[in-house]
Coordinates of C-alpha atoms in Angstrom, one line a residue:
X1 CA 33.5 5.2 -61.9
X2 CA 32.5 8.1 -63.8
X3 CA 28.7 7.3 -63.0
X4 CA 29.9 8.4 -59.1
X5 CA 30.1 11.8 -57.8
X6 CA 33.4 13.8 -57.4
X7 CA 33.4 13.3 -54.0
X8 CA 33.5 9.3 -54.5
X9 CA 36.3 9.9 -57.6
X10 CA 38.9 11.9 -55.9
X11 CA 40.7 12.3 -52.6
X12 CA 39.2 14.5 -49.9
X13 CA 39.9 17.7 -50.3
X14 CA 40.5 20.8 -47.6
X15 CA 38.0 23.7 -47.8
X16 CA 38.9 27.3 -45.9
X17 CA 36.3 30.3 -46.2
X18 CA 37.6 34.1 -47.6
X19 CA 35.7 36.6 -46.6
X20 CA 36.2 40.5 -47.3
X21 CA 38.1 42.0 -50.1
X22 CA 35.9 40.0 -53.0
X23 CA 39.0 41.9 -55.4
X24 CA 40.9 38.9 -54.5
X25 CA 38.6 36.2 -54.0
X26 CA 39.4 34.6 -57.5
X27 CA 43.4 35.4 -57.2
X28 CA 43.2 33.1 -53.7
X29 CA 41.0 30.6 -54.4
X30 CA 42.5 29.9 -58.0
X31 CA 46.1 29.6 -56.6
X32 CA 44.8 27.2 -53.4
X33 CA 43.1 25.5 -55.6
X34 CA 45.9 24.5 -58.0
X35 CA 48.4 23.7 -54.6
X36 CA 49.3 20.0 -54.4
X37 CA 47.4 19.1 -52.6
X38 CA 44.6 21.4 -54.2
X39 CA 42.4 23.2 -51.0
X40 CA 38.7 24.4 -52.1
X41 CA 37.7 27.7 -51.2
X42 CA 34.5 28.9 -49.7
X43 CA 34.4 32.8 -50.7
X44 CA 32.3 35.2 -49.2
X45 CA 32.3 39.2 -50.1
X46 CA 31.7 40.7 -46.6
X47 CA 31.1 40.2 -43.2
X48 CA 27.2 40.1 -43.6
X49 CA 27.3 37.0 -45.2
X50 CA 29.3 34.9 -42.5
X51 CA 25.9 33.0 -41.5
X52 CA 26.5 30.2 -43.9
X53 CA 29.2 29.6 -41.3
X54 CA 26.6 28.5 -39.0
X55 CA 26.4 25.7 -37.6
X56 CA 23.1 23.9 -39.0
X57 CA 20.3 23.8 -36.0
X58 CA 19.1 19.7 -36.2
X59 CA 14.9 19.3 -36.7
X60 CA 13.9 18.3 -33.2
X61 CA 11.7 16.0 -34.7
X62 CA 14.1 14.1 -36.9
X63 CA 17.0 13.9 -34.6
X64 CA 16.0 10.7 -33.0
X65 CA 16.4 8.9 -36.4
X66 CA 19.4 8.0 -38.2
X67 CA 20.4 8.0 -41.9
X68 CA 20.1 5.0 -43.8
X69 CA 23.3 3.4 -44.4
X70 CA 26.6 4.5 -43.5
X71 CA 27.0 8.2 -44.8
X72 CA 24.2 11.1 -45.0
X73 CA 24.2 11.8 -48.7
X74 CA 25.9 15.0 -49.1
X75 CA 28.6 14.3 -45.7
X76 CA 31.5 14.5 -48.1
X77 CA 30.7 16.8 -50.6
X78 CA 29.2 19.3 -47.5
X79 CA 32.8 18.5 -45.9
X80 CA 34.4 19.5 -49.0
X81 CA 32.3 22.8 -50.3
X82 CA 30.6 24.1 -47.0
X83 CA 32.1 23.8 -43.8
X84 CA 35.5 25.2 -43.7
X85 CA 38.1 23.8 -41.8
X86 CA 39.4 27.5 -41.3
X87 CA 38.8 31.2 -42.4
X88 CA 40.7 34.3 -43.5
X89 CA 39.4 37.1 -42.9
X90 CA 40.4 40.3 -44.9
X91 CA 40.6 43.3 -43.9
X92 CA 42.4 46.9 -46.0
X93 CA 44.8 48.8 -44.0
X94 CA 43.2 51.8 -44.4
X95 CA 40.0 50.5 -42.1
X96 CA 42.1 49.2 -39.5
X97 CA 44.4 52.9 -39.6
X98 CA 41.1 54.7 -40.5
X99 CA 39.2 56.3 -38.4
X100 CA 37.2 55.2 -35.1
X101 CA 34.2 54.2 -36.7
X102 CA 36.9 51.7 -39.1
X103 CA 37.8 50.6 -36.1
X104 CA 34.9 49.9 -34.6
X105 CA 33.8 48.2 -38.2
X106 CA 36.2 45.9 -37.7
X107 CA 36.0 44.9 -34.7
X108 CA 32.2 44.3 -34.7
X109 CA 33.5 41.7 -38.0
X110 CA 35.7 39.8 -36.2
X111 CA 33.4 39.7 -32.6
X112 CA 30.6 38.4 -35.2
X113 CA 32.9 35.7 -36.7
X114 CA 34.5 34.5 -34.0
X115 CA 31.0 34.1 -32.3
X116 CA 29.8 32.2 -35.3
X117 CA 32.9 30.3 -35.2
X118 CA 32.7 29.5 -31.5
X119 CA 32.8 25.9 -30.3
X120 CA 33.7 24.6 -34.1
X121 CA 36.7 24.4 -34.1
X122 CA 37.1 26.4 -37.2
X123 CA 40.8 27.9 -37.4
X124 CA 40.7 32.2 -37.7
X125 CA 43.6 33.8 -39.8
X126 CA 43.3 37.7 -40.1
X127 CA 44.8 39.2 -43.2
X128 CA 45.4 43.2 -43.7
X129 CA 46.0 44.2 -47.4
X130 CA 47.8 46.9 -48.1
X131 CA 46.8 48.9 -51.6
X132 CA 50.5 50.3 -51.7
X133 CA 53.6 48.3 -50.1
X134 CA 54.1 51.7 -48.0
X135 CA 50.6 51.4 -46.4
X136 CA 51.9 49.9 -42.7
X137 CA 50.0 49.3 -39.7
X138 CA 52.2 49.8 -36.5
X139 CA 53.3 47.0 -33.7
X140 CA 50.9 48.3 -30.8
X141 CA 48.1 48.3 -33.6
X142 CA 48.7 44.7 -34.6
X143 CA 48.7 43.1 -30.8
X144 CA 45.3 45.0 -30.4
X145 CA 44.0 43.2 -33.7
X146 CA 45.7 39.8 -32.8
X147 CA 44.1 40.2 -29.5
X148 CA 40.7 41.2 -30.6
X149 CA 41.2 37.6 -33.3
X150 CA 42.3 36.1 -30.9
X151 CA 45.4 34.1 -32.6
X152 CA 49.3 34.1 -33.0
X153 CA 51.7 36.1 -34.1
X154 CA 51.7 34.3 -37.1
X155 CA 48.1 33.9 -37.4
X156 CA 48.4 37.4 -39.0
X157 CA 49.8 38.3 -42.4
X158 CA 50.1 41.4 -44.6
X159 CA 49.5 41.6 -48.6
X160 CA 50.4 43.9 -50.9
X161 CA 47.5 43.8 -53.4
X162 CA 49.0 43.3 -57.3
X163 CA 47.3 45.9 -59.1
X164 CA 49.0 45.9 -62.1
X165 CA 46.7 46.2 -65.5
X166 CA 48.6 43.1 -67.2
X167 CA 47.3 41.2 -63.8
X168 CA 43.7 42.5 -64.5
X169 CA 43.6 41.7 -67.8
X170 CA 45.3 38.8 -67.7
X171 CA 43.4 37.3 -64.5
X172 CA 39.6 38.5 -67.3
X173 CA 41.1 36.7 -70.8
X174 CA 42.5 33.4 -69.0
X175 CA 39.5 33.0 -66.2
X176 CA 42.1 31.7 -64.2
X177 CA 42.1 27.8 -65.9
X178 CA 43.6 25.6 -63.6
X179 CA 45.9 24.0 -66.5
X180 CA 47.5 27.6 -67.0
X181 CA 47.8 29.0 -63.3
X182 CA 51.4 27.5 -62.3
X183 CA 53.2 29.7 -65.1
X184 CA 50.5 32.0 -65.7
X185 CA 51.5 32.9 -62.0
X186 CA 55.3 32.5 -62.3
X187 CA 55.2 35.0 -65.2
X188 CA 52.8 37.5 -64.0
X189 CA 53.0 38.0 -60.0
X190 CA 56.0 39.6 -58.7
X191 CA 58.1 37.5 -56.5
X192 CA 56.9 39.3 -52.9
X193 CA 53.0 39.0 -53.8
X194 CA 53.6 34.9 -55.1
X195 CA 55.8 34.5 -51.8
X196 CA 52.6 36.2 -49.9
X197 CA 50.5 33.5 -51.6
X198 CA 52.6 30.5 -51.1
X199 CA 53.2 31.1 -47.4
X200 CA 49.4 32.0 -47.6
X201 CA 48.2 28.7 -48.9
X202 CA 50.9 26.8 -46.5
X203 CA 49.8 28.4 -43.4
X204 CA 46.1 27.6 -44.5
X205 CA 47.2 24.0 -44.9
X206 CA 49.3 23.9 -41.5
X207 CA 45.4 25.3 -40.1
X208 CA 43.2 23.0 -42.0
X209 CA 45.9 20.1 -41.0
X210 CA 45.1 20.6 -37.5
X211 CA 41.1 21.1 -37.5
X212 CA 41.2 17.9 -39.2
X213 CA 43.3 16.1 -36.5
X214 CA 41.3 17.7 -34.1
X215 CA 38.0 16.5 -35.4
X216 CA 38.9 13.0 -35.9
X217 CA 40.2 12.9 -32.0
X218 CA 36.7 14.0 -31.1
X219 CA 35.0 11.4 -32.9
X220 CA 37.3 8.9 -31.8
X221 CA 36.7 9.9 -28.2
X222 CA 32.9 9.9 -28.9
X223 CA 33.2 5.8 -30.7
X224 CA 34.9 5.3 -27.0
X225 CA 32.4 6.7 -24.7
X226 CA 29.1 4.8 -26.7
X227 CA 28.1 1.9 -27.8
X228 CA 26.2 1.3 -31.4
X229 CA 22.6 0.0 -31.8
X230 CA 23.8 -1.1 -35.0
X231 CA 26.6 -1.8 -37.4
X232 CA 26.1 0.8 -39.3
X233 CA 26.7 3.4 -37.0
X234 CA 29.7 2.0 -36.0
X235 CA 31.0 2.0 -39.4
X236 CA 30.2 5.3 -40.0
X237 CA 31.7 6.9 -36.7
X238 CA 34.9 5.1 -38.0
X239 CA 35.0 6.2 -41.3
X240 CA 33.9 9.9 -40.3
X241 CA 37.7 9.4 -37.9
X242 CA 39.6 8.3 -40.5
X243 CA 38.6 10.5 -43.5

């Protein structure tokens, strides 16, 4: 077994995109990562790099044929590194309170995600970081943004960015190894910023839940409305529902 790829060795695992606020890439993705069950994380620094969201435009001239066997070779480790089943978007308070051009910043961000988004599927959560717990952003602010997203209520969170030194030096001398991160966390995060993270990673996981669902009904729909020119096909429609 240890011949096979990860992929092959392990359950499937969930994959969501950060983008924005790199500062905290390695805090999110190493605490989603150790979650049970662990979610991967797809991290991006800014908003000009949301093209890998894209979907992948087919070669005309090799759609007509299909992959030997029952899987493409990279289906499950692409389904597990690259496509996201949802994204967070990051955003500081100050650029959303800022001034007009801030504004206008970010909401040319999200119009470019979402469009890249569009038709996917993809699940959006927006999340404002405040540098200080006093930073706010006020109601009639936050229905604009959730309207401009495009999502629930709940769809937006706020949080307070640890910036402790014993976090930053900490987060450089452990490298964030998975085997320390449960009490490495407990000790060093205060209890609002872990409770920000844990009802971070369970909303992500409520999100990815549902693209998953979503995306199996589809390809159940599609085994129903076509019929196979070969057994491998059908296998592979099946397995692509159930995994």
């Amino acid at each position: 077994m240890e011949d096979y790829p990860e992929e092959l060795r392990t359950p499937p695992i969930s994959v969501v995109s950060v983008v924005g606020c790199p500062e905290l890439h390695q805090t999110i993705s190493s605490f989603l990562h150790a979650e049970q069950p662990p979610i991967n994380t797809l991290a991006l620094p800014d908003f000009s790099k949301i093209s890998v969201l894209s979907r992948k435009q087919k070669d005309p001239l090799s759609s007509s044929h299909s992959a030997a066997g029952i899987l493409k070779r990279d289906w499950l480790s692409k389904h597990r590194t690259r496509v996201p089943a949802a994204v967070a978007a990051l955003f500081r308070v100050d650029c959303v309170t800022g001034d007009p051009a801030q504004w206008l910043q970010v909401c040319t961000d999200l119009e470019n995600l979402k469009a890249v988004l569009h038709g996917r599927g993809i699940k959006l959560i927006v999340i404002l970081v405040q540098t200080y717990a006093n930073e706010d952003v006020n109601e009639d602010l936050k229905i604009t943004l959730r309207k401009r997203a495009e999502i629930d209520a709940k769809y937006l969170m706020m949080l307070v960015q640890d910036d402790t030194p014993e976090l930053k030096q900490s987060l450089t001398r452990w490298d964030m190894k998975l085997t320390h991160l449960p009490a490495f966390f407990n000790f060093l995060l205060d209890d609002n910023f872990l409770s920000i993270l844990c009802r971070l990673s369970s909303t992500l996981a409520e999100l990815c839940n549902t693209y998953y669902r979503e995306e199996g009904r589809k390809i159940r729909i599609r085994i129903e409305k076509r019929s196979f020119s070969s057994v491998e096909l059908n296998i592979r429609y099946c397995f692509k529902a159930r995994a």
